[in-house]
Amino acid sequence: MTMQAQHLPPDHPLVRSGGTGVLLVNLGTPDAPETASVRRYLREFLSDRRVIEIPQLVWQPILRGIILNTRPKKSAHAYRQVWTEQGSPLAAITARQAEKLQAMLGAGVRVDWAMRYGEPAIAERLSAMQEAGCERILLAPLYPQYCAATSATVVDAAGDWLRAQRWQPALRTLPPYHDDPAYIEALASDIGRQLGALDFVPEVLMLSFHGMPKRTLDLGDPYHCHCRKTARLLEDALARPGLRIVTTFQSRFGPAQWLEPATDATLAEEAANGTRRLAIAAPGFAADCLETLEELAIRGREQFIEAGGEHFATLDCLNAGDAGMTMLEAIVRRELSGWI
């Protein structure tokens, strides 16, 4: 580890050392909205033992015999509805976040990005950072609320890469930031701005977090508590007494019991009970993705309108906007303390 500038003789081989890096990491995406690409992505994602905690002897025949033969086509159709000229929305937004953070932090820090599943892989980008001379790396999972199936898998992947390195860099991990004042302020500012720009006044603001099987709560994951605390702090920060705020969990999968209330069921219940104007936000997602752009903005709208709702709006995630980037810079600089 080199903390000071090196003074090498003219004939010394090139040495790249002493650098500091930040690697932003999000969940992942297929390379293309096609069945084969989605199948590869789902195989990697759903084979992670932290994601699916069923014994492998039971799970793998189900995954390979049923799910990978049925779900990829349906998921590819969903991806095609949100794919952009830049490719996957999640990948494109994460790349912009890294680009903007690089400009904010300056040339003294190397900023890169990776996907936990799919490309660019964590191991690939860590190797590139090490090759560029980064001996101190901040691993930054972009999950505000901690769950073993998300945050921990990022650290697992980094650990697998470290295990193969003879000369390991120093590694720090960005902690969950579900109740960080900078995060809550960014959410309140950005959501408040978007609510004010709507052409209707919502009766309800739904805060939809990604769902997890209920057993993750029973086993000790703090995820449910983190989501609930984010929602409570955000409601206080928004300070809109005329706006009813409800918290739900989306993306249920399989027969297991999941965290409740469920987003899809609650949308239908709200409309059936007389709610006519509803906005929905997904504060647990650092960037818009399939779950926000297709599951909420397209299918969520259909569910609400078909059940009797009249006005529906899906709010953007923080993405690479000013509020989100100011927050990201603040929490990254704090975790880099002593390194820069």
mmCIF file of C-alpha atoms in Angstrom:
data_model
loop_
_atom_site.group_PDB
_atom_site.id
_atom_site.type_symbol
_atom_site.label_atom_id
_atom_site.label_comp_id
_atom_site.label_asym_id
_atom_site.label_seq_id
_atom_site.Cartn_x
_atom_site.Cartn_y
_atom_site.Cartn_z
ATOM 1 C CA MET A 1 0.000 0.000 0.000
ATOM 2 C CA THR A 2 1.477 3.308 -1.062
ATOM 3 C CA MET A 3 0.286 6.397 0.774
ATOM 4 C CA GLN A 4 2.899 8.808 -0.563
ATOM 5 C CA ALA A 5 4.163 9.725 -4.016
ATOM 6 C CA GLN A 6 6.843 7.378 -5.310
ATOM 7 C CA HIS A 7 10.199 8.557 -6.667
ATOM 8 C CA LEU A 8 11.416 5.796 -8.940
ATOM 9 C CA PRO A 9 14.601 5.676 -11.026
ATOM 10 C CA PRO A 10 14.142 6.335 -14.778
ATOM 11 C CA ASP A 11 14.748 2.688 -15.709
ATOM 12 C CA HIS A 12 12.253 1.297 -13.160
ATOM 13 C CA PRO A 13 9.285 -0.666 -14.573
ATOM 14 C CA LEU A 14 5.992 1.217 -14.618
ATOM 15 C CA VAL A 15 4.259 1.051 -11.240
ATOM 16 C CA ARG A 16 0.585 1.838 -10.808
ATOM 17 C CA SER A 17 -0.221 2.140 -7.129
ATOM 18 C CA GLY A 18 -1.613 4.410 -4.463
ATOM 19 C CA GLY A 19 -4.963 4.977 -6.161
ATOM 20 C CA THR A 20 -8.425 5.073 -4.610
ATOM 21 C CA GLY A 21 -11.510 3.690 -6.307
ATOM 22 C CA VAL A 22 -15.277 3.606 -5.868
ATOM 23 C CA LEU A 23 -17.296 0.782 -7.422
ATOM 24 C CA LEU A 24 -21.053 1.402 -7.632
ATOM 25 C CA VAL A 25 -23.001 -1.867 -7.785
ATOM 26 C CA ASN A 26 -26.629 -2.552 -8.645
ATOM 27 C CA LEU A 27 -28.577 -5.786 -8.985
ATOM 28 C CA GLY A 28 -28.210 -6.682 -12.641
ATOM 29 C CA THR A 29 -29.819 -6.973 -16.034
ATOM 30 C CA PRO A 30 -29.770 -9.217 -19.094
ATOM 31 C CA ASP A 31 -27.656 -8.078 -22.030
ATOM 32 C CA ALA A 32 -30.673 -7.875 -24.329
ATOM 33 C CA PRO A 33 -34.466 -8.162 -24.073
ATOM 34 C CA GLU A 34 -34.358 -11.588 -25.689
ATOM 35 C CA THR A 35 -35.296 -14.977 -24.262
ATOM 36 C CA ALA A 36 -31.793 -16.488 -24.398
ATOM 37 C CA SER A 37 -30.195 -13.476 -22.713
ATOM 38 C CA VAL A 38 -32.864 -13.371 -20.015
ATOM 39 C CA ARG A 39 -32.419 -17.107 -19.407
ATOM 40 C CA ARG A 40 -28.672 -16.640 -18.808
ATOM 41 C CA TYR A 41 -29.363 -13.771 -16.431
ATOM 42 C CA LEU A 42 -32.046 -15.633 -14.483
ATOM 43 C CA ARG A 43 -29.868 -18.742 -14.240
ATOM 44 C CA GLU A 44 -27.125 -16.739 -12.533
ATOM 45 C CA PHE A 45 -29.501 -14.703 -10.375
ATOM 46 C CA LEU A 46 -31.717 -17.554 -9.209
ATOM 47 C CA SER A 47 -28.776 -19.879 -8.552
ATOM 48 C CA ASP A 48 -27.436 -17.578 -5.831
ATOM 49 C CA ARG A 49 -28.015 -19.360 -2.521
ATOM 50 C CA ARG A 50 -28.667 -16.070 -0.769
ATOM 51 C CA VAL A 51 -31.426 -15.224 -3.227
ATOM 52 C CA ILE A 52 -33.112 -18.631 -3.110
ATOM 53 C CA GLU A 53 -32.580 -20.271 0.256
ATOM 54 C CA ILE A 54 -34.178 -23.586 -0.659
ATOM 55 C CA PRO A 55 -31.816 -26.604 -0.525
ATOM 56 C CA GLN A 56 -30.146 -26.938 -3.924
ATOM 57 C CA LEU A 57 -31.180 -30.566 -4.370
ATOM 58 C CA VAL A 58 -34.770 -29.367 -4.260
ATOM 59 C CA TRP A 59 -34.369 -26.026 -6.026
ATOM 60 C CA GLN A 60 -32.141 -26.798 -9.018
ATOM 61 C CA PRO A 61 -34.541 -29.300 -10.665
ATOM 62 C CA ILE A 62 -37.343 -26.713 -10.289
ATOM 63 C CA LEU A 63 -35.146 -23.938 -11.677
ATOM 64 C CA ARG A 64 -33.766 -25.876 -14.630
ATOM 65 C CA GLY A 65 -36.791 -28.034 -15.349
ATOM 66 C CA ILE A 66 -39.579 -25.464 -15.009
ATOM 67 C CA ILE A 67 -38.607 -21.831 -14.388
ATOM 68 C CA LEU A 68 -35.842 -21.466 -16.988
ATOM 69 C CA ASN A 69 -38.140 -23.064 -19.574
ATOM 70 C CA THR A 70 -41.126 -20.802 -18.900
ATOM 71 C CA ARG A 71 -40.204 -17.496 -17.289
ATOM 72 C CA PRO A 72 -37.504 -16.134 -19.693
ATOM 73 C CA LYS A 73 -39.960 -15.598 -22.567
ATOM 74 C CA LYS A 74 -42.405 -13.728 -20.361
ATOM 75 C CA SER A 75 -39.635 -11.645 -18.765
ATOM 76 C CA ALA A 76 -38.110 -10.843 -22.173
ATOM 77 C CA HIS A 77 -41.464 -9.411 -23.251
ATOM 78 C CA ALA A 78 -41.500 -7.220 -20.131
ATOM 79 C CA TYR A 79 -37.927 -6.027 -20.779
ATOM 80 C CA ARG A 80 -38.786 -5.106 -24.368
ATOM 81 C CA GLN A 81 -41.422 -2.697 -23.102
ATOM 82 C CA VAL A 82 -38.837 -0.645 -21.178
ATOM 83 C CA TRP A 83 -35.627 -1.150 -23.220
ATOM 84 C CA THR A 84 -34.022 2.045 -24.494
ATOM 85 C CA GLU A 85 -31.570 3.068 -27.216
ATOM 86 C CA GLN A 86 -28.906 2.967 -24.503
ATOM 87 C CA GLY A 87 -29.922 -0.569 -23.567
ATOM 88 C CA SER A 88 -31.136 -1.667 -20.171
ATOM 89 C CA PRO A 89 -32.498 1.317 -18.176
ATOM 90 C CA LEU A 90 -30.838 0.059 -15.008
ATOM 91 C CA ALA A 91 -27.424 -0.259 -16.647
ATOM 92 C CA ALA A 92 -27.704 3.080 -18.469
ATOM 93 C CA ILE A 93 -28.719 4.967 -15.315
ATOM 94 C CA THR A 94 -26.031 3.312 -13.173
ATOM 95 C CA ALA A 95 -23.426 4.273 -15.794
ATOM 96 C CA ARG A 96 -24.641 7.900 -15.648
ATOM 97 C CA GLN A 97 -24.472 7.853 -11.860
ATOM 98 C CA ALA A 98 -20.850 6.687 -12.044
ATOM 99 C CA GLU A 99 -20.010 9.304 -14.670
ATOM 100 C CA LYS A 100 -21.511 12.131 -12.605
ATOM 101 C CA LEU A 101 -19.935 10.910 -9.374
ATOM 102 C CA GLN A 102 -16.551 10.812 -11.135
ATOM 103 C CA ALA A 103 -16.930 14.496 -12.027
ATOM 104 C CA MET A 104 -17.940 15.342 -8.461
ATOM 105 C CA LEU A 105 -15.053 13.491 -6.808
ATOM 106 C CA GLY A 106 -12.410 14.572 -9.315
ATOM 107 C CA ALA A 107 -9.359 12.912 -10.778
ATOM 108 C CA GLY A 108 -8.052 11.759 -7.389
ATOM 109 C CA VAL A 109 -10.640 8.936 -7.265
ATOM 110 C CA ARG A 110 -11.479 6.392 -9.946
ATOM 111 C CA VAL A 111 -15.240 5.697 -10.161
ATOM 112 C CA ASP A 112 -16.627 2.651 -11.946
ATOM 113 C CA TRP A 113 -19.812 0.568 -11.887
ATOM 114 C CA ALA A 114 -20.827 -3.074 -12.038
ATOM 115 C CA MET A 115 -23.823 -5.389 -11.877
ATOM 116 C CA ARG A 116 -24.102 -8.181 -9.322
ATOM 117 C CA TYR A 117 -25.629 -10.440 -11.983
ATOM 118 C CA GLY A 118 -24.844 -9.979 -15.650
ATOM 119 C CA GLU A 119 -22.348 -7.519 -17.126
ATOM 120 C CA PRO A 120 -20.149 -5.725 -16.266
ATOM 121 C CA ALA A 121 -19.322 -8.193 -13.513
ATOM 122 C CA ILE A 122 -17.960 -7.153 -10.130
ATOM 123 C CA ALA A 123 -14.814 -9.261 -10.517
ATOM 124 C CA GLU A 124 -14.084 -7.760 -13.936
ATOM 125 C CA ARG A 125 -14.355 -4.168 -12.710
ATOM 126 C CA LEU A 126 -12.385 -4.821 -9.517
ATOM 127 C CA SER A 127 -9.588 -6.285 -11.639
ATOM 128 C CA ALA A 128 -9.648 -3.225 -13.890
ATOM 129 C CA MET A 129 -9.462 -0.908 -10.880
ATOM 130 C CA GLN A 130 -6.555 -2.847 -9.425
ATOM 131 C CA GLU A 131 -4.767 -2.800 -12.786
ATOM 132 C CA ALA A 132 -5.230 0.977 -12.845
ATOM 133 C CA GLY A 133 -3.454 1.254 -9.476
ATOM 134 C CA CYS A 134 -6.375 1.376 -7.022
ATOM 135 C CA GLU A 135 -5.125 -0.038 -3.738
ATOM 136 C CA ARG A 136 -8.049 1.304 -1.717
ATOM 137 C CA ILE A 137 -11.540 0.522 -3.039
ATOM 138 C CA LEU A 138 -14.939 1.483 -1.683
ATOM 139 C CA LEU A 139 -17.514 -1.123 -2.678
ATOM 140 C CA ALA A 140 -20.842 0.690 -2.879
ATOM 141 C CA PRO A 141 -23.967 -1.500 -3.162
ATOM 142 C CA LEU A 142 -26.790 0.853 -4.175
ATOM 143 C CA TYR A 143 -29.289 -0.739 -1.792
ATOM 144 C CA PRO A 144 -30.496 1.737 0.853
ATOM 145 C CA GLN A 145 -32.127 -1.037 2.890
ATOM 146 C CA TYR A 146 -29.969 -4.027 3.848
ATOM 147 C CA CYS A 147 -30.950 -7.564 2.909
ATOM 148 C CA ALA A 148 -28.772 -10.659 2.652
ATOM 149 C CA ALA A 149 -30.279 -11.355 -0.781
ATOM 150 C CA THR A 150 -29.029 -8.007 -2.109
ATOM 151 C CA SER A 151 -26.329 -6.237 -0.103
ATOM 152 C CA ALA A 152 -24.619 -9.393 1.179
ATOM 153 C CA THR A 153 -24.391 -10.960 -2.264
ATOM 154 C CA VAL A 154 -22.332 -7.977 -3.465
ATOM 155 C CA VAL A 155 -19.846 -8.540 -0.653
ATOM 156 C CA ASP A 156 -19.846 -12.276 -1.441
ATOM 157 C CA ALA A 157 -18.850 -11.554 -5.048
ATOM 158 C CA ALA A 158 -16.099 -9.176 -3.956
ATOM 159 C CA GLY A 159 -14.880 -11.768 -1.459
ATOM 160 C CA ASP A 160 -14.696 -14.413 -4.168
ATOM 161 C CA TRP A 161 -12.559 -12.051 -6.242
ATOM 162 C CA LEU A 162 -10.331 -11.168 -3.275
ATOM 163 C CA ARG A 163 -9.759 -14.848 -2.551
ATOM 164 C CA ALA A 164 -8.079 -15.208 -5.942
ATOM 165 C CA GLN A 165 -5.742 -12.204 -5.513
ATOM 166 C CA ARG A 166 -2.191 -12.569 -4.280
ATOM 167 C CA TRP A 167 -1.924 -8.803 -3.663
ATOM 168 C CA GLN A 168 -5.242 -7.651 -2.289
ATOM 169 C CA PRO A 169 -6.369 -4.038 -2.157
ATOM 170 C CA ALA A 170 -7.891 -2.584 0.998
ATOM 171 C CA LEU A 171 -11.671 -2.822 0.737
ATOM 172 C CA ARG A 172 -14.450 -0.884 2.452
ATOM 173 C CA THR A 173 -18.187 -1.428 1.996
ATOM 174 C CA LEU A 174 -20.769 1.339 1.893
ATOM 175 C CA PRO A 175 -23.248 0.532 4.689
ATOM 176 C CA PRO A 176 -27.026 0.628 4.217
ATOM 177 C CA TYR A 177 -28.314 4.195 4.275
ATOM 178 C CA HIS A 178 -32.043 3.675 4.838
ATOM 179 C CA ASP A 179 -32.266 6.335 7.565
ATOM 180 C CA ASP A 180 -29.390 8.584 6.535
ATOM 181 C CA PRO A 181 -30.527 12.228 6.705
ATOM 182 C CA ALA A 182 -28.970 12.883 3.287
ATOM 183 C CA TYR A 183 -31.007 10.051 1.755
ATOM 184 C CA ILE A 184 -34.270 11.073 3.397
ATOM 185 C CA GLU A 185 -33.716 14.695 2.381
ATOM 186 C CA ALA A 186 -33.017 13.661 -1.224
ATOM 187 C CA LEU A 187 -36.156 11.527 -1.364
ATOM 188 C CA ALA A 188 -38.363 14.216 0.183
ATOM 189 C CA SER A 189 -37.008 16.897 -2.143
ATOM 190 C CA ASP A 190 -37.283 14.827 -5.317
ATOM 191 C CA ILE A 191 -40.649 13.218 -4.554
ATOM 192 C CA GLY A 192 -42.043 16.563 -3.427
ATOM 193 C CA ARG A 193 -40.924 18.155 -6.700
ATOM 194 C CA GLN A 194 -42.557 15.411 -8.755
ATOM 195 C CA LEU A 195 -45.798 15.530 -6.784
ATOM 196 C CA GLY A 196 -45.982 19.262 -7.365
ATOM 197 C CA ALA A 197 -45.598 18.796 -11.117
ATOM 198 C CA LEU A 198 -48.509 16.343 -11.493
ATOM 199 C CA ASP A 199 -51.671 17.473 -13.263
ATOM 200 C CA PHE A 200 -53.772 16.052 -10.410
ATOM 201 C CA VAL A 201 -53.593 16.058 -6.603
ATOM 202 C CA PRO A 202 -53.088 12.506 -5.259
ATOM 203 C CA GLU A 203 -55.177 11.267 -2.384
ATOM 204 C CA VAL A 204 -52.645 8.506 -1.696
ATOM 205 C CA LEU A 205 -48.886 8.185 -2.089
ATOM 206 C CA MET A 206 -47.892 4.536 -2.179
ATOM 207 C CA LEU A 207 -44.301 3.691 -1.240
ATOM 208 C CA SER A 208 -43.524 0.364 -2.902
ATOM 209 C CA PHE A 209 -40.412 -1.535 -1.819
ATOM 210 C CA HIS A 210 -39.123 -4.714 -3.419
ATOM 211 C CA GLY A 211 -40.633 -7.708 -1.690
ATOM 212 C CA MET A 212 -38.770 -10.467 0.124
ATOM 213 C CA PRO A 213 -40.016 -13.808 1.450
ATOM 214 C CA LYS A 214 -41.333 -13.403 4.988
ATOM 215 C CA ARG A 215 -38.833 -15.999 6.198
ATOM 216 C CA THR A 216 -36.025 -13.456 5.642
ATOM 217 C CA LEU A 217 -37.583 -11.398 8.436
ATOM 218 C CA ASP A 218 -37.991 -14.471 10.637
ATOM 219 C CA LEU A 219 -34.343 -15.401 10.028
ATOM 220 C CA GLY A 220 -33.093 -11.989 11.126
ATOM 221 C CA ASP A 221 -32.763 -9.771 8.046
ATOM 222 C CA PRO A 222 -33.363 -6.116 9.007
ATOM 223 C CA TYR A 223 -34.835 -5.366 5.571
ATOM 224 C CA HIS A 224 -38.480 -5.072 6.615
ATOM 225 C CA CYS A 225 -37.557 -2.770 9.504
ATOM 226 C CA HIS A 226 -35.322 -0.668 7.256
ATOM 227 C CA CYS A 227 -38.119 -0.210 4.712
ATOM 228 C CA ARG A 228 -40.619 0.742 7.387
ATOM 229 C CA LYS A 229 -38.214 3.247 8.921
ATOM 230 C CA THR A 230 -37.468 4.825 5.536
ATOM 231 C CA ALA A 231 -41.203 5.194 4.921
ATOM 232 C CA ARG A 232 -41.830 6.747 8.341
ATOM 233 C CA LEU A 233 -38.967 9.226 8.046
ATOM 234 C CA LEU A 234 -39.961 10.121 4.493
ATOM 235 C CA GLU A 235 -43.565 10.769 5.535
ATOM 236 C CA ASP A 236 -42.328 13.100 8.285
ATOM 237 C CA ALA A 237 -39.986 14.898 5.867
ATOM 238 C CA LEU A 238 -42.678 15.360 3.209
ATOM 239 C CA ALA A 239 -44.972 16.957 5.820
ATOM 240 C CA ARG A 240 -48.131 16.681 3.704
ATOM 241 C CA PRO A 241 -50.974 16.060 6.174
ATOM 242 C CA GLY A 242 -53.566 15.925 3.387
ATOM 243 C CA LEU A 243 -51.731 13.070 1.657
ATOM 244 C CA ARG A 244 -52.264 9.527 2.963
ATOM 245 C CA ILE A 245 -49.089 7.445 2.660
ATOM 246 C CA VAL A 246 -49.138 3.640 2.544
ATOM 247 C CA THR A 247 -46.199 1.230 2.404
ATOM 248 C CA THR A 248 -46.286 -1.948 0.313
ATOM 249 C CA PHE A 249 -44.014 -4.664 -1.104
ATOM 250 C CA GLN A 250 -43.892 -5.726 -4.764
ATOM 251 C CA SER A 251 -42.558 -8.523 -6.997
ATOM 252 C CA ARG A 252 -43.955 -11.585 -5.273
ATOM 253 C CA PHE A 253 -42.637 -14.822 -6.774
ATOM 254 C CA GLY A 254 -43.552 -18.437 -6.079
ATOM 255 C CA PRO A 255 -45.815 -19.967 -3.423
ATOM 256 C CA ALA A 256 -43.950 -18.771 -0.307
ATOM 257 C CA GLN A 257 -45.430 -16.144 1.999
ATOM 258 C CA TRP A 258 -43.940 -12.718 1.239
ATOM 259 C CA LEU A 259 -43.756 -9.450 3.132
ATOM 260 C CA GLU A 260 -47.092 -7.693 3.155
ATOM 261 C CA PRO A 261 -49.126 -5.783 2.201
ATOM 262 C CA ALA A 262 -48.551 -6.599 -1.464
ATOM 263 C CA THR A 263 -48.380 -3.709 -3.925
ATOM 264 C CA ASP A 264 -50.623 -5.258 -6.580
ATOM 265 C CA ALA A 265 -53.321 -6.287 -4.113
ATOM 266 C CA THR A 266 -53.235 -2.898 -2.379
ATOM 267 C CA LEU A 267 -53.608 -1.006 -5.667
ATOM 268 C CA ALA A 268 -56.781 -2.940 -6.418
ATOM 269 C CA GLU A 269 -58.067 -2.520 -2.844
ATOM 270 C CA GLU A 270 -57.462 1.245 -2.857
ATOM 271 C CA ALA A 271 -59.436 1.695 -6.068
ATOM 272 C CA ALA A 272 -62.219 -0.626 -4.902
ATOM 273 C CA ASN A 273 -62.473 1.353 -1.656
ATOM 274 C CA GLY A 274 -62.927 4.657 -3.453
ATOM 275 C CA THR A 275 -59.426 6.064 -4.021
ATOM 276 C CA ARG A 276 -59.449 7.758 -7.408
ATOM 277 C CA ARG A 277 -56.105 9.606 -7.476
ATOM 278 C CA LEU A 278 -52.906 7.767 -6.565
ATOM 279 C CA ALA A 279 -49.166 8.281 -7.038
ATOM 280 C CA ILE A 280 -46.589 5.562 -6.437
ATOM 281 C CA ALA A 281 -42.878 5.851 -5.648
ATOM 282 C CA ALA A 282 -40.198 3.192 -5.150
ATOM 283 C CA PRO A 283 -37.718 4.676 -2.654
ATOM 284 C CA GLY A 284 -35.797 1.427 -2.218
ATOM 285 C CA PHE A 285 -34.578 1.489 -5.835
ATOM 286 C CA ALA A 286 -31.581 3.712 -6.587
ATOM 287 C CA ALA A 287 -32.404 3.621 -10.307
ATOM 288 C CA ASP A 288 -35.429 2.922 -12.443
ATOM 289 C CA CYS A 289 -35.544 -0.628 -13.742
ATOM 290 C CA LEU A 290 -37.926 -3.371 -14.856
ATOM 291 C CA GLU A 291 -39.632 -3.382 -11.459
ATOM 292 C CA THR A 292 -40.475 0.318 -11.598
ATOM 293 C CA LEU A 293 -40.909 0.952 -15.331
ATOM 294 C CA GLU A 294 -42.905 -2.173 -16.199
ATOM 295 C CA GLU A 295 -44.256 -3.662 -12.975
ATOM 296 C CA LEU A 296 -45.378 -0.353 -11.458
ATOM 297 C CA ALA A 297 -45.758 2.132 -14.325
ATOM 298 C CA ILE A 298 -47.454 -0.276 -16.757
ATOM 299 C CA ARG A 299 -48.994 -3.186 -14.846
ATOM 300 C CA GLY A 300 -49.612 -1.160 -11.690
ATOM 301 C CA ARG A 301 -51.501 1.462 -13.666
ATOM 302 C CA GLU A 302 -53.613 -1.232 -15.323
ATOM 303 C CA GLN A 303 -54.449 -2.811 -11.956
ATOM 304 C CA PHE A 304 -55.498 0.503 -10.421
ATOM 305 C CA ILE A 305 -57.553 1.757 -13.380
ATOM 306 C CA GLU A 306 -59.281 -1.577 -13.967
ATOM 307 C CA ALA A 307 -60.334 -1.633 -10.294
ATOM 308 C CA GLY A 308 -61.952 1.806 -10.581
ATOM 309 C CA GLY A 309 -59.119 4.313 -10.153
ATOM 310 C CA GLU A 310 -58.989 7.361 -12.403
ATOM 311 C CA HIS A 311 -55.622 9.150 -12.037
ATOM 312 C CA PHE A 312 -52.340 7.276 -11.565
ATOM 313 C CA ALA A 313 -48.706 8.402 -11.666
ATOM 314 C CA THR A 314 -45.437 6.525 -11.152
ATOM 315 C CA LEU A 315 -42.712 8.797 -9.795
ATOM 316 C CA ASP A 316 -39.107 8.470 -10.954
ATOM 317 C CA CYS A 317 -36.422 7.023 -8.717
ATOM 318 C CA LEU A 318 -33.555 9.295 -7.651
ATOM 319 C CA ASN A 319 -31.562 8.050 -10.661
ATOM 320 C CA ALA A 320 -28.807 10.492 -11.703
ATOM 321 C CA GLY A 321 -30.800 13.609 -10.823
ATOM 322 C CA ASP A 322 -29.408 16.467 -8.764
ATOM 323 C CA ALA A 323 -30.961 15.409 -5.449
ATOM 324 C CA GLY A 324 -29.811 11.812 -5.774
ATOM 325 C CA MET A 325 -26.288 12.686 -6.891
ATOM 326 C CA THR A 326 -25.826 15.225 -4.089
ATOM 327 C CA MET A 327 -26.825 12.492 -1.638
ATOM 328 C CA LEU A 328 -24.569 9.893 -3.260
ATOM 329 C CA GLU A 329 -21.572 12.212 -3.213
ATOM 330 C CA ALA A 330 -22.149 12.995 0.473
ATOM 331 C CA ILE A 331 -22.346 9.386 1.658
ATOM 332 C CA VAL A 332 -19.450 8.249 -0.559
ATOM 333 C CA ARG A 333 -17.183 11.078 0.610
ATOM 334 C CA ARG A 334 -17.990 10.160 4.206
ATOM 335 C CA GLU A 335 -17.000 6.528 3.643
ATOM 336 C CA LEU A 336 -13.804 7.608 1.856
ATOM 337 C CA SER A 337 -12.741 9.627 4.898
ATOM 338 C CA GLY A 338 -9.059 9.119 5.559
ATOM 339 C CA TRP A 339 -8.443 7.912 2.026
ATOM 340 C CA ILE A 340 -8.950 11.210 0.216
#
